[in-house]
Coordinates of C-alpha atoms in Angstrom, one line a residue:
M1 CA -35.6 -108.2 171.5
T2 CA -35.3 -109.1 167.9
H3 CA -34.5 -112.8 167.3
P4 CA -31.9 -113.3 164.5
Q5 CA -33.1 -115.6 161.7
R6 CA -31.9 -117.4 158.7
P7 CA -33.5 -116.2 155.4
L8 CA -36.8 -118.0 154.6
R9 CA -36.5 -120.8 152.1
R10 CA -39.0 -120.7 149.3
R11 CA -39.7 -123.7 147.0
T12 CA -42.5 -125.2 145.0
F13 CA -44.1 -128.2 146.8
L14 CA -45.4 -131.1 144.7
A15 CA -48.3 -133.1 146.1
A16 CA -48.0 -136.9 146.3
G17 CA -51.6 -137.6 145.4
A18 CA -54.4 -136.5 143.1
A19 CA -54.4 -132.7 142.8
L20 CA -56.7 -129.9 141.8
A21 CA -56.1 -128.1 138.5
L22 CA -57.2 -124.8 139.9
P23 CA -58.0 -121.7 137.9
P24 CA -57.6 -118.1 139.2
F25 CA -59.7 -117.5 142.2
G26 CA -63.3 -116.7 141.4
G27 CA -63.4 -119.1 138.5
S28 CA -64.6 -122.7 138.3
A29 CA -62.4 -125.7 138.7
S30 CA -62.4 -129.4 138.4
L31 CA -60.2 -132.3 139.5
R32 CA -57.7 -133.3 136.9
R33 CA -57.8 -137.1 136.7
P34 CA -54.7 -139.0 135.6
A35 CA -55.0 -141.2 132.5
A36 CA -55.3 -144.9 132.9
G37 CA -52.0 -146.3 133.9
A38 CA -50.4 -142.9 134.5
G39 CA -49.1 -141.7 137.7
P40 CA -51.0 -139.1 139.8
A41 CA -51.6 -135.8 138.2
V42 CA -50.1 -132.9 140.0
A43 CA -51.1 -129.3 139.5
R44 CA -48.3 -126.7 139.7
R45 CA -49.1 -123.3 141.1
E46 CA -46.7 -120.6 142.1
P47 CA -47.6 -119.4 145.6
A48 CA -47.9 -115.9 144.2
D49 CA -51.1 -117.0 142.5
L50 CA -52.6 -117.3 145.9
F51 CA -51.5 -113.9 147.2
G52 CA -53.5 -110.8 147.8
R53 CA -56.5 -112.6 149.4
E54 CA -57.8 -114.5 152.4
I55 CA -58.5 -118.0 151.3
R56 CA -61.4 -119.7 153.1
V57 CA -62.7 -122.0 150.4
L58 CA -61.1 -123.8 147.4
P59 CA -62.2 -122.4 144.1
T60 CA -64.0 -125.4 142.8
D61 CA -67.5 -126.8 142.2
D62 CA -66.4 -130.3 142.5
P63 CA -67.2 -132.5 145.5
V64 CA -63.8 -132.1 147.2
V65 CA -62.8 -130.9 150.7
A66 CA -59.5 -130.4 152.5
L67 CA -58.8 -131.5 156.1
T68 CA -56.5 -129.2 158.2
F69 CA -55.4 -129.4 161.8
N70 CA -53.8 -126.7 164.0
A71 CA -51.2 -127.7 166.5
A72 CA -50.3 -125.2 169.2
W73 CA -50.5 -127.1 172.5
N74 CA -49.3 -130.7 173.2
D75 CA -49.4 -133.9 171.1
D76 CA -52.6 -135.3 172.5
G77 CA -54.5 -137.2 169.8
I78 CA -51.7 -137.2 167.2
D79 CA -51.2 -141.0 167.1
A80 CA -54.9 -141.7 166.6
M81 CA -55.1 -139.0 163.9
L82 CA -52.2 -140.3 162.0
D83 CA -53.4 -143.9 162.3
E84 CA -56.8 -143.0 161.0
L85 CA -55.5 -140.9 158.1
R86 CA -53.0 -143.6 157.1
N87 CA -55.6 -146.4 157.3
R88 CA -58.1 -144.5 155.2
G89 CA -55.5 -143.1 152.7
V90 CA -56.6 -139.6 153.4
P91 CA -54.3 -136.5 153.2
A92 CA -54.3 -133.6 155.6
T93 CA -52.3 -130.5 156.3
F94 CA -51.0 -129.6 159.7
F95 CA -50.5 -125.9 160.7
L96 CA -47.9 -125.9 163.4
T97 CA -46.8 -123.1 165.7
G98 CA -43.1 -122.7 166.1
R99 CA -43.4 -123.3 169.8
F100 CA -45.3 -126.5 169.2
A101 CA -42.5 -127.7 166.9
E102 CA -39.8 -126.8 169.4
A103 CA -41.6 -128.5 172.3
N104 CA -42.7 -131.6 170.3
P105 CA -40.1 -132.2 167.6
G106 CA -40.9 -136.0 167.5
A107 CA -44.5 -135.3 166.9
A108 CA -43.8 -132.5 164.3
G109 CA -41.5 -134.9 162.5
A110 CA -44.1 -137.6 162.4
L111 CA -46.6 -135.3 161.0
A112 CA -44.2 -134.0 158.3
A113 CA -43.2 -137.5 157.4
E114 CA -46.7 -138.3 156.1
H115 CA -48.4 -135.0 155.5
G116 CA -47.8 -131.4 154.6
V117 CA -46.9 -129.0 157.4
A118 CA -47.5 -125.3 157.3
S119 CA -47.1 -122.3 159.6
H120 CA -49.5 -121.1 162.3
S121 CA -47.2 -118.4 163.7
Y122 CA -44.5 -118.9 166.3
S123 CA -46.3 -118.0 169.5
H124 CA -50.0 -117.7 168.5
P125 CA -50.5 -114.0 169.3
R126 CA -53.4 -111.7 168.7
L127 CA -52.9 -109.8 165.5
A128 CA -53.7 -106.5 167.3
D129 CA -50.7 -107.0 169.5
L130 CA -48.2 -107.1 166.7
D131 CA -46.6 -104.3 164.7
R132 CA -44.9 -105.0 161.4
A133 CA -41.7 -106.1 163.0
G134 CA -43.5 -108.4 165.4
L135 CA -45.5 -110.1 162.6
R136 CA -42.3 -110.6 160.6
E137 CA -40.6 -112.2 163.6
E138 CA -43.6 -114.5 164.2
V139 CA -43.4 -115.7 160.6
E140 CA -39.6 -116.1 160.5
R141 CA -39.2 -117.8 163.9
A142 CA -42.0 -120.2 163.0
D143 CA -40.4 -121.0 159.7
E144 CA -37.1 -121.8 161.3
A145 CA -38.6 -123.8 164.2
I146 CA -40.7 -126.0 161.9
R147 CA -37.8 -126.6 159.5
D148 CA -35.5 -127.5 162.4
A149 CA -38.0 -129.9 164.0
T150 CA -39.2 -131.6 160.8
G151 CA -36.1 -131.5 158.6
T152 CA -38.2 -130.1 155.8
D153 CA -39.5 -126.8 154.5
P154 CA -43.0 -126.0 155.5
L155 CA -45.6 -125.5 152.8
P156 CA -45.8 -121.8 151.7
F157 CA -49.1 -121.5 153.7
Y158 CA -49.7 -119.3 156.8
R159 CA -52.8 -119.4 159.0
F160 CA -53.3 -116.5 161.3
P161 CA -53.9 -117.2 164.9
Y162 CA -57.6 -116.9 165.8
S163 CA -58.1 -116.4 162.1
E164 CA -57.5 -112.7 162.6
T165 CA -56.4 -111.1 159.3
S166 CA -56.2 -107.7 157.7
P167 CA -55.3 -106.7 154.2
S168 CA -52.0 -105.2 155.3
A169 CA -51.1 -108.3 157.4
I170 CA -51.9 -110.6 154.5
A171 CA -49.7 -108.4 152.2
Q172 CA -46.8 -108.7 154.6
V173 CA -47.1 -112.4 155.0
N174 CA -47.3 -112.7 151.2
A175 CA -44.1 -110.7 150.9
L176 CA -42.4 -113.3 153.1
G177 CA -43.5 -116.0 150.7
Y178 CA -46.6 -117.3 152.3
A179 CA -50.2 -117.5 151.1
D180 CA -52.9 -117.0 153.7
I181 CA -54.9 -120.2 154.1
E182 CA -57.8 -119.9 156.6
F183 CA -60.8 -122.2 156.8
T184 CA -64.4 -122.5 155.8
D185 CA -65.6 -123.9 159.1
D186 CA -64.2 -125.2 162.4
T187 CA -65.4 -128.2 164.4
L188 CA -64.7 -126.2 167.6
G189 CA -63.1 -129.4 168.9
Y190 CA -60.3 -127.4 170.5
L191 CA -62.8 -126.4 173.3
G192 CA -63.1 -130.1 174.3
E193 CA -65.7 -131.6 176.5
G194 CA -64.5 -129.4 179.2
G195 CA -65.5 -126.4 177.1
G196 CA -68.9 -127.9 176.2
V197 CA -68.0 -129.5 172.8
S198 CA -68.5 -133.3 172.5
V199 CA -67.3 -135.6 169.8
E200 CA -70.8 -135.6 168.4
D201 CA -70.9 -131.8 168.4
A202 CA -67.6 -131.7 166.4
V203 CA -68.9 -134.2 163.9
D204 CA -72.2 -132.4 163.5
R205 CA -70.4 -129.1 162.8
A206 CA -68.2 -130.7 160.2
V207 CA -71.1 -132.5 158.5
R208 CA -73.2 -129.3 158.3
A209 CA -70.2 -127.5 156.7
I210 CA -69.6 -129.9 153.9
R211 CA -69.7 -128.1 150.5
P212 CA -67.5 -128.1 147.4
G213 CA -64.1 -126.7 148.3
M214 CA -64.6 -126.7 152.0
I215 CA -61.5 -126.3 154.1
L216 CA -62.2 -127.8 157.5
Q217 CA -60.3 -126.7 160.6
M218 CA -59.7 -129.2 163.4
H219 CA -57.1 -129.2 166.2
L220 CA -54.5 -131.4 167.8
G221 CA -53.6 -131.3 171.5
S222 CA -55.5 -130.6 174.7
T223 CA -55.4 -128.3 177.7
E224 CA -56.1 -128.7 181.4
T225 CA -59.6 -127.4 180.9
S226 CA -60.5 -129.0 177.5
G227 CA -60.0 -132.6 178.5
P228 CA -58.8 -135.3 176.0
N229 CA -58.6 -134.3 172.4
V230 CA -62.0 -134.3 170.7
D231 CA -61.1 -134.0 167.0
S232 CA -59.0 -137.2 167.0
R233 CA -62.1 -139.1 168.1
A234 CA -64.4 -137.2 165.7
L235 CA -62.1 -137.8 162.7
P236 CA -63.4 -141.3 161.7
A237 CA -67.0 -140.1 161.6
V238 CA -66.0 -137.0 159.7
V239 CA -64.3 -138.9 157.0
D240 CA -67.2 -141.4 156.8
A241 CA -69.6 -138.5 156.3
V242 CA -67.4 -136.9 153.7
E243 CA -67.1 -140.1 151.7
S244 CA -70.7 -141.2 152.1
R245 CA -71.7 -137.9 150.4
G246 CA -69.6 -138.6 147.4
Y247 CA -66.8 -136.2 148.4
T248 CA -63.1 -136.7 148.1
V249 CA -60.5 -135.4 150.5
I250 CA -57.8 -133.6 148.6
D251 CA -54.4 -132.4 149.7
L252 CA -53.8 -128.6 150.1
A253 CA -50.3 -129.2 148.8
S254 CA -52.0 -129.4 145.3
L255 CA -52.4 -125.6 145.5
V256 CA -48.7 -125.2 144.6

């Protein structure tokens, strides 16, 4: 049955920290540094500039990376992640499912209070199981649930469940106002120690993936089979590795 929705809200989001001055995709880019004594520079980009493509790496040769976290289960690990990001002054973007936002409004609100939140669908379905109407409903229900739980509009970013995309699905999501932001590599921390991935394994995968413009995917929450959240415990070593290599963690919100 179709779920009635309010129209999607669309607005430009301005980052609260240093931002990338990004050229069209395929070109080079550099960090735009603020002048001495000036406030942080913020690059403005209309979401449409990001449309028509699957984005897996930021278009830059500079030593910058973006940290992203998917949240589709429970709130296991969230407090530790927020504490670490806050203490280190590091930004992140959290891709929430609508169901997560509905089930964990306090956690969703805490994430949105300090970082950008974006959409990871409503129910985390397989793309092959959706027709056009089903994909639209996933986007619209997630949008409404995230806004209701956080009191803010999500960033105009959508990450497909299982990273399953297609040109037609990306075009449909774009038409709804969202850019498709996927990832360069994944720690696989969502598998947990129950699935054979230790904290050391997650850190190793992150370190090996470091490159200019990397978008790292990590996860919040846990399942009965995964055991306690791995990525929250891997995060300190991941940030250490990024910074020791001379890289800066940037905010995906700087894309708009």
